[in-house]
Amino acid sequence: MTIESVERIGVIGAGTMGNGIAQVCALNGYEVVMRDIEDEFVENGIEAIDDSLGRFVSKGRIDESEVEATKGRITGTTDLDDLADCELVIEAAVEKMEVKQEIFADLETVTDEDVILATNTSTLSITTIASATDREERVVGLHFMNPVPIMEGVEVVVGEKTGAETIDLVHALATDLGKTTWESDDKPGFVTNRILMPWINEGIRAYDEGVASKEDIDTGMELGTNVPMGPLTLADHIGLDICLDASETLSEELGDRYKPAYLLKRKVDAGDLGKKSGAGFYEYD
Ligand code: NAI
């Protein structure tokens, strides 16, 4: 399969990442079917896309006709069968191995056998996800960064059995979406989260241990190391539950240096998941 034969892309999950991926694919001319488990989640995802496209218009990056065309290319659904005609599927559901394996096993039954199944997982093994299917050479990691419409980088993650044609195709897709790719072997956390998650957890521990206020930790890292967001602000943007799941996976595989910070667990237990729930380390409208 070549990139020219991809017209319709399935997206699993309409959350932070799924709606961003759906938007970027549709903006670049692909038909998109975005699936979540409840109508309300699908509607929230469509609403987030509307808001994001509106911000693109106000910044003069696109015009109203492109907004309408983009929206017209996105279909929201809760029915997995609606992905039957897709040439490629990108999964962006919750970061749980059992959920992803079940999704991949189901996708295998509804899609044609040559359809590529990509996962946006942050930390889980591509090889283990692929083992739930009989098309392991067509399973690959396609790890978009948050927020998807803004961030340029996409990490391509190569599982034990991922085929060369699959790897080439997802690089070509990401390039067609205006992104720049790099490649990682299927090792815990890949390149980005292996290095990012200990940094975030150390920021949370520094705050919890009273090294500085949260604002000063963020300002210190922004101005002191030239990153656009400090660790606490970034954790809120990623989602504290996603950071916790990622840290737990990494500590299982790589040992204690990846253990999640105590305060991260406490915030998630309290339901403060960051920007998406209205509160994390900071408050959001
Ligand atoms: P989220 O919590 O915002 O959205 C996940 C969505 O998946 C929810 O709407 C949920 O209802 C849906 N879902 C759960 N089971 C499903 C199923 N069986 N079928 C369809 N939808 C289902 O999570 P987020 O942040 O969008 O993360 C999604 C994936 O992307 C995770 O694997 C995460 O590790 C990864 N990721 C997250 C990043 C971030 O900054 N939040 C960055 C890069 C990757």
PDB file of C-alpha atoms and ligand atoms in Angstrom, residues 12-18 35-38 41 80 91-96 99-100 103 119-124 143-146 193 237-239 241-242 276, ligand 1:
ATOM      1  CA  ILE A  12     -10.099   5.579  17.738  1.00  0.00           C
ATOM      2  CA  GLY A  13     -10.759   7.901  20.679  1.00  0.00           C
ATOM      3  CA  ALA A  14     -12.106  11.470  20.481  1.00  0.00           C
ATOM      4  CA  GLY A  15     -10.172  12.768  23.496  1.00  0.00           C
ATOM      5  CA  THR A  16      -7.245  15.193  23.647  1.00  0.00           C
ATOM      6  CA  MET A  17      -5.156  13.318  21.085  1.00  0.00           C
ATOM      7  CA  GLY A  18      -7.856  11.636  19.001  1.00  0.00           C
ATOM      8  CA  ARG A  35     -14.895   6.718  17.011  1.00  0.00           C
ATOM      9  CA  ASP A  36     -15.400   6.907  20.776  1.00  0.00           C
ATOM     10  CA  ILE A  37     -17.447   4.737  23.127  1.00  0.00           C
ATOM     11  CA  GLU A  38     -20.178   7.265  24.007  1.00  0.00           C
ATOM     12  CA  PHE A  41     -17.348  11.874  24.054  1.00  0.00           C
ATOM     13  CA  LEU A  80     -16.679   0.462  15.164  1.00  0.00           C
ATOM     14  CA  GLU A  91      -5.756   4.455  17.792  1.00  0.00           C
ATOM     15  CA  ALA A  92      -5.703   7.122  20.519  1.00  0.00           C
ATOM     16  CA  ALA A  93      -7.785   5.557  23.309  1.00  0.00           C
ATOM     17  CA  VAL A  94      -6.762   5.362  26.946  1.00  0.00           C
ATOM     18  CA  GLU A  95      -3.235   4.247  27.864  1.00  0.00           C
ATOM     19  CA  LYS A  96      -4.130   0.731  29.070  1.00  0.00           C
ATOM     20  CA  VAL A  99      -7.973  -1.747  26.256  1.00  0.00           C
ATOM     21  CA  LYS A 100      -5.592  -1.304  23.316  1.00  0.00           C
ATOM     22  CA  ILE A 103      -9.373  -2.505  20.252  1.00  0.00           C
ATOM     23  CA  THR A 119      -1.226   3.368  17.857  1.00  0.00           C
ATOM     24  CA  ASN A 120      -0.571   6.724  19.446  1.00  0.00           C
ATOM     25  CA  THR A 121       0.548   5.073  22.693  1.00  0.00           C
ATOM     26  CA  SER A 122       2.951   7.113  24.848  1.00  0.00           C
ATOM     27  CA  THR A 123       4.736   4.216  26.493  1.00  0.00           C
ATOM     28  CA  LEU A 124       3.155   0.827  25.821  1.00  0.00           C
ATOM     29  CA  HIS A 143       3.111   8.977  18.364  1.00  0.00           C
ATOM     30  CA  PHE A 144       1.764  12.484  17.833  1.00  0.00           C
ATOM     31  CA  MET A 145       2.649  15.260  20.276  1.00  0.00           C
ATOM     32  CA  ASN A 146       0.156  17.379  22.231  1.00  0.00           C
ATOM     33  CA  ASN A 193       8.639   9.863  27.154  1.00  0.00           C
ATOM     34  CA  HIS A 237      -1.686  19.827  29.485  1.00  0.00           C
ATOM     35  CA  ILE A 238      -0.824  16.179  28.947  1.00  0.00           C
ATOM     36  CA  GLY A 239      -3.339  14.997  31.580  1.00  0.00           C
ATOM     37  CA  ASP A 241      -3.853  10.404  34.500  1.00  0.00           C
ATOM     38  CA  ILE A 242      -1.883   9.950  31.269  1.00  0.00           C
ATOM     39  CA  LYS A 276      -9.152  18.544  30.627  1.00  0.00           C
TER      40      LYS A 276
HETATM   41  P1  NAI B   1      -8.070  11.150  26.717  1.00  0.00           P
HETATM   42  O1  NAI B   1      -8.397  10.586  28.046  1.00  0.00           O
HETATM   43  O2  NAI B   1      -8.180  12.610  26.466  1.00  0.00           O
HETATM   44  O3  NAI B   1      -8.962  10.424  25.565  1.00  0.00           O
HETATM   45  C1  NAI B   1      -9.083   9.036  25.450  1.00  0.00           C
HETATM   46  C2  NAI B   1     -10.411   8.746  24.783  1.00  0.00           C
HETATM   47  O4  NAI B   1     -10.450   7.372  24.425  1.00  0.00           O
HETATM   48  C3  NAI B   1     -11.606   9.010  25.714  1.00  0.00           C
HETATM   49  O5  NAI B   1     -12.505   9.890  25.075  1.00  0.00           O
HETATM   50  C4  NAI B   1     -12.212   7.620  25.896  1.00  0.00           C
HETATM   51  O6  NAI B   1     -13.607   7.620  26.024  1.00  0.00           O
HETATM   52  C5  NAI B   1     -11.774   6.950  24.595  1.00  0.00           C
HETATM   53  N1  NAI B   1     -11.838   5.490  24.617  1.00  0.00           N
HETATM   54  C6  NAI B   1     -11.607   4.634  25.641  1.00  0.00           C
HETATM   55  N2  NAI B   1     -11.805   3.359  25.217  1.00  0.00           N
HETATM   56  C7  NAI B   1     -12.155   3.428  23.913  1.00  0.00           C
HETATM   57  C8  NAI B   1     -12.497   2.461  22.920  1.00  0.00           C
HETATM   58  N3  NAI B   1     -12.529   1.158  23.214  1.00  0.00           N
HETATM   59  N4  NAI B   1     -12.797   2.887  21.681  1.00  0.00           N
HETATM   60  C9  NAI B   1     -12.780   4.196  21.388  1.00  0.00           C
HETATM   61  N5  NAI B   1     -12.469   5.162  22.285  1.00  0.00           N
HETATM   62  C10 NAI B   1     -12.163   4.778  23.526  1.00  0.00           C
HETATM   63  O7  NAI B   1      -6.600  10.601  26.373  1.00  0.00           O
HETATM   64  P2  NAI B   1      -5.508  11.254  25.390  1.00  0.00           P
HETATM   65  O8  NAI B   1      -4.690  12.227  26.143  1.00  0.00           O
HETATM   66  O9  NAI B   1      -6.175  11.662  24.133  1.00  0.00           O
HETATM   67  O10 NAI B   1      -4.566   9.983  25.135  1.00  0.00           O
HETATM   68  C11 NAI B   1      -4.896   9.008  24.161  1.00  0.00           C
HETATM   69  C12 NAI B   1      -3.655   8.201  23.833  1.00  0.00           C
HETATM   70  O11 NAI B   1      -2.644   9.062  23.316  1.00  0.00           O
HETATM   71  C13 NAI B   1      -3.035   7.468  25.029  1.00  0.00           C
HETATM   72  O12 NAI B   1      -2.517   6.253  24.596  1.00  0.00           O
HETATM   73  C14 NAI B   1      -1.930   8.427  25.456  1.00  0.00           C
HETATM   74  O13 NAI B   1      -0.903   7.769  26.145  1.00  0.00           O
HETATM   75  C15 NAI B   1      -1.466   8.946  24.096  1.00  0.00           C
HETATM   76  N6  NAI B   1      -0.793  10.248  24.112  1.00  0.00           N
HETATM   77  C16 NAI B   1      -1.240  11.263  24.918  1.00  0.00           C
HETATM   78  C17 NAI B   1      -0.597  12.495  24.899  1.00  0.00           C
HETATM   79  C18 NAI B   1      -1.068  13.627  25.758  1.00  0.00           C
HETATM   80  O14 NAI B   1      -0.331  14.618  25.861  1.00  0.00           O
HETATM   81  N7  NAI B   1      -2.260  13.562  26.346  1.00  0.00           N
HETATM   82  C19 NAI B   1       0.563  12.740  24.040  1.00  0.00           C
HETATM   83  C20 NAI B   1       0.902  11.629  23.180  1.00  0.00           C
HETATM   84  C21 NAI B   1       0.259  10.422  23.257  1.00  0.00           C
END
